[in-house]
mmCIF file of C-alpha atoms and ligand atoms in Angstrom:
data_model
loop_
_atom_site.group_PDB
_atom_site.id
_atom_site.type_symbol
_atom_site.label_atom_id
_atom_site.label_comp_id
_atom_site.label_asym_id
_atom_site.label_seq_id
_atom_site.Cartn_x
_atom_site.Cartn_y
_atom_site.Cartn_z
ATOM 1 C CA MET A 205 -8.416 -9.206 -3.650
ATOM 2 C CA LEU A 206 -6.366 -6.834 -1.531
ATOM 3 C CA TRP A 207 -3.593 -4.958 -3.290
ATOM 4 C CA ASP A 208 -0.480 -3.475 -1.780
ATOM 5 C CA VAL A 209 0.361 -0.188 -3.548
ATOM 6 C CA ASP A 210 4.083 0.696 -3.544
ATOM 7 C CA HIS A 211 6.239 -1.592 -5.714
ATOM 8 C CA THR A 212 3.222 -3.803 -6.349
ATOM 9 C CA LEU A 213 1.047 -1.474 -8.459
ATOM 10 C CA ILE A 214 3.134 1.693 -8.724
ATOM 11 C CA GLU A 215 6.517 3.152 -7.878
ATOM 12 C CA THR A 216 7.233 6.811 -7.144
ATOM 13 C CA ARG A 217 10.903 6.570 -8.219
ATOM 14 C CA GLY A 218 12.146 8.971 -5.593
ATOM 15 C CA VAL A 219 9.160 11.328 -5.527
ATOM 16 C CA GLY A 220 7.819 9.772 -2.312
ATOM 17 C CA ARG A 221 11.143 10.366 -0.571
ATOM 18 C CA ALA A 222 11.299 13.953 -1.884
ATOM 19 C CA ILE A 223 7.785 14.621 -0.559
ATOM 20 C CA TYR A 224 8.810 13.267 2.859
ATOM 21 C CA ASP A 225 11.860 15.541 2.830
ATOM 22 C CA ARG A 226 9.600 18.548 2.196
ATOM 23 C CA ALA A 227 6.716 17.543 4.466
ATOM 24 C CA PHE A 228 8.801 16.819 7.551
ATOM 25 C CA PRO A 229 10.210 20.364 7.963
ATOM 26 C CA ALA A 230 6.840 21.841 6.983
ATOM 27 C CA ALA A 231 5.210 19.916 9.851
ATOM 28 C CA THR A 232 7.935 20.124 12.478
ATOM 29 C CA GLY A 233 10.089 23.133 11.656
ATOM 30 C CA ARG A 234 13.124 20.831 11.513
ATOM 31 C CA PRO A 235 14.887 19.126 8.630
ATOM 32 C CA LEU A 236 14.568 15.369 8.273
ATOM 33 C CA ALA A 237 18.062 14.423 9.461
ATOM 34 C CA LYS A 238 17.471 10.683 9.815
ATOM 35 C CA LEU A 239 15.079 8.522 7.866
ATOM 36 C CA ALA A 240 13.211 5.570 9.310
ATOM 37 C CA GLN A 241 13.329 2.242 7.460
ATOM 38 C CA ILE A 242 10.132 2.324 5.418
ATOM 39 C CA SER A 243 9.820 -0.892 3.409
ATOM 40 C CA GLY A 244 6.635 -2.795 4.237
ATOM 41 C CA ARG A 245 5.776 -0.667 7.271
ATOM 42 C CA THR A 246 2.662 1.361 7.955
ATOM 43 C CA GLU A 247 2.788 5.121 7.710
ATOM 44 C CA LEU A 248 1.681 5.547 11.341
ATOM 45 C CA ASP A 249 4.651 3.453 12.393
ATOM 46 C CA ILE A 250 7.056 5.296 10.059
ATOM 47 C CA MET A 251 5.859 8.749 11.137
ATOM 48 C CA ARG A 252 6.240 7.928 14.836
ATOM 49 C CA GLU A 253 9.753 6.604 14.336
ATOM 50 C CA SER A 254 10.737 9.490 12.053
ATOM 51 C CA LEU A 255 9.712 11.949 14.736
ATOM 52 C CA ARG A 256 11.469 9.973 17.466
ATOM 53 C CA ILE A 257 14.814 9.468 15.683
ATOM 54 C CA ASN A 258 14.851 13.140 14.779
ATOM 55 C CA GLY A 259 14.513 14.103 18.428
ATOM 56 C CA LEU A 260 10.795 14.906 18.495
ATOM 57 C CA GLU A 261 8.072 13.461 20.707
ATOM 58 C CA PRO A 262 5.637 11.413 18.561
ATOM 59 C CA THR A 263 2.494 12.849 20.133
ATOM 60 C CA ASP A 264 -0.840 12.367 18.359
ATOM 61 C CA GLU A 265 -0.764 16.047 17.463
ATOM 62 C CA ALA A 266 2.727 15.822 15.945
ATOM 63 C CA VAL A 267 1.782 12.683 14.005
ATOM 64 C CA ASN A 268 -1.421 14.288 12.719
ATOM 65 C CA ARG A 269 0.458 17.396 11.630
ATOM 66 C CA LEU A 270 2.994 15.271 9.738
ATOM 67 C CA ALA A 271 0.208 13.210 8.138
ATOM 68 C CA ARG A 272 -1.524 16.381 6.941
ATOM 69 C CA ALA A 273 1.770 17.717 5.540
ATOM 70 C CA LEU A 274 2.380 14.439 3.691
ATOM 71 C CA ILE A 275 -1.109 14.439 2.162
ATOM 72 C CA GLN A 276 -0.674 18.059 1.095
ATOM 73 C CA GLY A 277 2.766 17.164 -0.274
ATOM 74 C CA TYR A 278 1.290 14.430 -2.472
ATOM 75 C CA GLU A 279 -1.560 16.702 -3.527
ATOM 76 C CA ASP A 280 0.977 19.339 -4.638
ATOM 77 C CA ALA A 281 3.204 16.775 -6.372
ATOM 78 C CA ARG A 282 0.580 15.023 -8.527
ATOM 79 C CA GLU A 283 2.237 16.195 -11.746
ATOM 80 C CA GLU A 284 5.757 15.306 -10.587
ATOM 81 C CA LEU A 285 4.515 11.893 -9.492
ATOM 82 C CA GLY A 286 2.840 11.305 -12.851
ATOM 83 C CA THR A 287 5.949 12.125 -14.879
ATOM 84 C CA THR A 288 8.687 10.667 -12.651
ATOM 85 C CA GLY A 289 6.826 7.746 -11.132
ATOM 86 C CA ARG A 290 5.034 4.989 -12.996
ATOM 87 C CA ALA A 291 2.451 2.258 -12.810
ATOM 88 C CA LEU A 292 4.324 -1.045 -12.829
ATOM 89 C CA PRO A 293 4.206 -3.168 -15.993
ATOM 90 C CA GLY A 294 0.992 -5.169 -16.132
ATOM 91 C CA ALA A 295 -0.642 -3.309 -13.246
ATOM 92 C CA TYR A 296 -3.287 -1.477 -15.253
ATOM 93 C CA ASP A 297 -4.184 -4.481 -17.419
ATOM 94 C CA THR A 298 -4.330 -6.848 -14.470
ATOM 95 C CA LEU A 299 -6.597 -4.593 -12.415
ATOM 96 C CA ALA A 300 -8.787 -4.009 -15.461
ATOM 97 C CA ALA A 301 -9.083 -7.726 -16.248
ATOM 98 C CA LEU A 302 -9.971 -8.641 -12.675
ATOM 99 C CA ALA A 303 -12.442 -5.739 -12.475
ATOM 100 C CA ASP A 304 -14.304 -7.316 -15.410
ATOM 101 C CA ASP A 305 -14.910 -10.442 -13.354
ATOM 102 C CA PRO A 306 -18.090 -10.048 -11.264
ATOM 103 C CA GLN A 307 -16.767 -12.693 -8.847
ATOM 104 C CA ILE A 308 -13.812 -10.495 -7.892
ATOM 105 C CA TYR A 309 -13.943 -7.495 -5.601
ATOM 106 C CA GLN A 310 -10.775 -5.397 -5.432
ATOM 107 C CA SER A 311 -9.484 -3.022 -2.808
ATOM 108 C CA VAL A 312 -6.149 -2.192 -1.179
ATOM 109 C CA LEU A 313 -4.153 -3.185 1.856
ATOM 110 C CA THR A 314 -1.362 -0.693 2.159
ATOM 111 C CA GLY A 315 0.872 1.013 4.679
ATOM 112 C CA ASN A 316 0.118 4.313 2.947
ATOM 113 C CA LEU A 317 -2.145 6.916 4.479
ATOM 114 C CA ARG A 318 -5.614 6.552 2.948
ATOM 115 C CA GLU A 319 -5.458 9.881 1.131
ATOM 116 C CA VAL A 320 -1.899 9.292 -0.080
ATOM 117 C CA ALA A 321 -2.870 5.892 -1.507
ATOM 118 C CA ARG A 322 -5.828 7.523 -3.259
ATOM 119 C CA ILE A 323 -3.617 10.200 -4.843
ATOM 120 C CA LYS A 324 -0.992 7.669 -5.966
ATOM 121 C CA LEU A 325 -3.617 5.452 -7.591
ATOM 122 C CA GLU A 326 -5.522 8.367 -9.150
ATOM 123 C CA VAL A 327 -2.364 9.775 -10.726
ATOM 124 C CA PHE A 328 -1.885 6.521 -12.653
ATOM 125 C CA GLY A 329 -5.583 5.934 -13.361
ATOM 126 C CA LEU A 330 -5.753 2.774 -11.249
ATOM 127 C CA ASP A 331 -8.311 3.975 -8.697
ATOM 128 C CA ARG A 332 -11.245 3.215 -11.039
ATOM 129 C CA PHE A 333 -10.705 -0.536 -10.579
ATOM 130 C CA LEU A 334 -10.539 -0.496 -6.783
ATOM 131 C CA ASP A 335 -13.072 0.223 -4.050
ATOM 132 C CA LEU A 336 -10.928 2.630 -2.044
ATOM 133 C CA ASP A 337 -13.721 3.285 0.458
ATOM 134 C CA ALA A 338 -13.085 -0.248 1.637
ATOM 135 C CA GLY A 339 -9.549 -1.559 2.100
ATOM 136 C CA ALA A 340 -7.189 -0.907 4.986
ATOM 137 C CA TYR A 341 -4.529 1.729 5.290
ATOM 138 C CA GLY A 342 -1.481 2.873 7.224
ATOM 139 C CA ASP A 343 -3.570 5.311 9.250
ATOM 140 C CA ASP A 344 -5.978 2.586 10.428
ATOM 141 C CA ASN A 345 -3.473 0.784 12.626
ATOM 142 C CA PRO A 346 0.317 0.978 13.045
ATOM 143 C CA GLU A 347 0.535 -2.812 12.682
ATOM 144 C CA ARG A 348 0.133 -4.192 9.195
ATOM 145 C CA LEU A 349 -0.914 -7.538 10.677
ATOM 146 C CA LYS A 350 -4.136 -5.935 11.904
ATOM 147 C CA LEU A 351 -5.083 -4.527 8.528
ATOM 148 C CA VAL A 352 -6.399 -7.719 6.907
ATOM 149 C CA ALA A 353 -9.333 -8.059 9.305
ATOM 150 C CA ILE A 354 -10.150 -4.351 8.906
ATOM 151 C CA ALA A 355 -10.199 -4.723 5.110
ATOM 152 C CA GLN A 356 -12.402 -7.840 5.289
ATOM 153 C CA ARG A 357 -14.873 -6.089 7.582
ATOM 154 C CA ARG A 358 -15.080 -3.008 5.345
ATOM 155 C CA ALA A 359 -15.508 -5.137 2.225
ATOM 156 C CA ALA A 360 -18.387 -6.969 3.918
ATOM 157 C CA GLU A 361 -20.000 -3.684 4.959
ATOM 158 C CA ARG A 362 -19.673 -2.272 1.449
ATOM 159 C CA THR A 363 -20.904 -5.312 -0.456
ATOM 160 C CA GLY A 364 -23.072 -7.288 1.958
ATOM 161 C CA THR A 365 -20.909 -10.322 1.141
ATOM 162 C CA THR A 366 -18.701 -11.973 3.732
ATOM 163 C CA PHE A 367 -15.099 -12.431 2.619
ATOM 164 C CA GLY A 368 -13.724 -15.369 4.556
ATOM 165 C CA ASN A 369 -10.049 -16.192 4.571
ATOM 166 C CA ASP A 370 -10.441 -18.764 1.786
ATOM 167 C CA HIS A 371 -11.902 -16.024 -0.367
ATOM 168 C CA THR A 372 -9.416 -13.297 0.463
ATOM 169 C CA VAL A 373 -6.199 -12.864 -1.515
ATOM 170 C CA LEU A 374 -3.508 -10.423 -0.492
ATOM 171 C CA ILE A 375 -0.931 -9.388 -3.076
ATOM 172 C CA GLY A 376 2.273 -7.548 -2.253
ATOM 173 C CA ASP A 377 6.013 -7.226 -2.797
ATOM 174 C CA THR A 378 7.602 -7.521 0.669
ATOM 175 C CA PRO A 379 7.970 -10.202 3.350
ATOM 176 C CA LYS A 380 5.796 -7.938 5.543
ATOM 177 C CA ASP A 381 2.923 -8.248 3.080
ATOM 178 C CA VAL A 382 3.368 -12.019 3.079
ATOM 179 C CA GLU A 383 3.521 -12.156 6.873
ATOM 180 C CA ALA A 384 0.360 -10.047 7.225
ATOM 181 C CA GLY A 385 -1.496 -12.436 4.935
ATOM 182 C CA LEU A 386 -0.182 -15.603 6.550
ATOM 183 C CA VAL A 387 -0.873 -14.471 10.105
ATOM 184 C CA ALA A 388 -4.424 -13.550 9.090
ATOM 185 C CA GLY A 389 -4.783 -16.893 7.298
ATOM 186 C CA VAL A 390 -5.611 -15.578 3.813
ATOM 187 C CA ARG A 391 -4.040 -16.541 0.480
ATOM 188 C CA VAL A 392 -0.921 -14.597 -0.434
ATOM 189 C CA VAL A 393 0.461 -13.717 -3.847
ATOM 190 C CA GLY A 394 3.978 -12.266 -3.990
ATOM 191 C CA VAL A 395 5.202 -10.121 -6.839
ATOM 192 C CA ALA A 396 8.936 -9.460 -7.108
ATOM 193 C CA THR A 397 8.732 -5.912 -8.438
ATOM 194 C CA GLY A 398 10.160 -4.339 -5.283
ATOM 195 C CA LYS A 399 13.410 -5.085 -3.505
ATOM 196 C CA THR A 400 12.484 -8.659 -2.587
ATOM 197 C CA THR A 401 13.310 -11.503 -4.973
ATOM 198 C CA VAL A 402 11.028 -14.333 -6.078
ATOM 199 C CA GLU A 403 13.071 -16.713 -3.913
ATOM 200 C CA GLU A 404 12.783 -14.521 -0.819
ATOM 201 C CA LEU A 405 9.025 -14.135 -1.249
ATOM 202 C CA ARG A 406 8.705 -17.916 -1.564
ATOM 203 C CA GLU A 407 10.798 -18.402 1.552
ATOM 204 C CA ALA A 408 8.593 -15.905 3.385
ATOM 205 C CA GLY A 409 5.694 -18.255 2.624
ATOM 206 C CA ALA A 410 3.787 -16.678 -0.268
ATOM 207 C CA ASN A 411 1.457 -19.236 -1.876
ATOM 208 C CA VAL A 412 2.313 -18.048 -5.392
ATOM 209 C CA VAL A 413 5.051 -15.687 -6.564
ATOM 210 C CA PHE A 414 5.465 -13.853 -9.869
ATOM 211 C CA GLU A 415 8.304 -11.868 -11.424
ATOM 212 C CA GLN A 416 5.797 -9.206 -12.423
ATOM 213 C CA LEU A 417 2.078 -8.730 -12.885
ATOM 214 C CA ASP A 418 0.343 -10.494 -15.744
ATOM 215 C CA ALA A 419 -3.427 -10.636 -15.925
ATOM 216 C CA GLY A 420 -3.639 -14.093 -17.516
ATOM 217 C CA VAL A 421 -1.089 -15.709 -15.222
ATOM 218 C CA LEU A 422 -2.656 -14.214 -12.097
ATOM 219 C CA ARG A 423 -6.175 -15.282 -13.087
ATOM 220 C CA ALA A 424 -4.967 -18.807 -13.720
ATOM 221 C CA ALA A 425 -3.307 -18.901 -10.289
ATOM 222 C CA LEU A 426 -6.399 -17.537 -8.558
ATOM 223 C CA SER A 427 -8.697 -20.107 -10.136
ATOM 224 C CA ARG A 428 -6.662 -23.018 -8.764
HETATM 225 MG MG1 MG B 55 4.888 -2.583 -1.245
#
């Protein structure tokens, strides 16, 4: 089971944007004048475009500096994130219920930087249910489509069990999550707790779509 993070498990409610606004000048010496479209994209991709549209060359060094500033920004904003942001309804209970099932192994597939995902999940106490040393992140590859295979390989390395496509479920809130799952050939669950509606997630091709997370409903869907 591979979980997307933003708008699937948690939402920062503006804190993520505020951290970007602070990290960008800290890393580049310039204000963030223009913001890249972020929904469903990987952080590597977003950082490169943010640098480019703000008139800076997206060299590896510039990208690394921005990544470090973002991680530090999240580290410094743990308290703000905990009070302003939230775990989405049903997220904690669903992760906990699935974690009780020895047949289910849970990690993440997210566009976030690895360390940023860890901080976001730790702040809301969700990290305990997920093997964050596996998974695939926005600093592994700029293309989300490539992340599924990376996550499957890491899960196999960590557990000694092979996770074929029939036994891999990706769950997320955007058409990009759905696309990543479909291109890889794994099962896809959509959850309409972001900006995308149930209808749109269905149209994108998700195998099952829910209004919000519910442990019982999700387990029933997974067992079919
Ligand atoms: Mg998301």
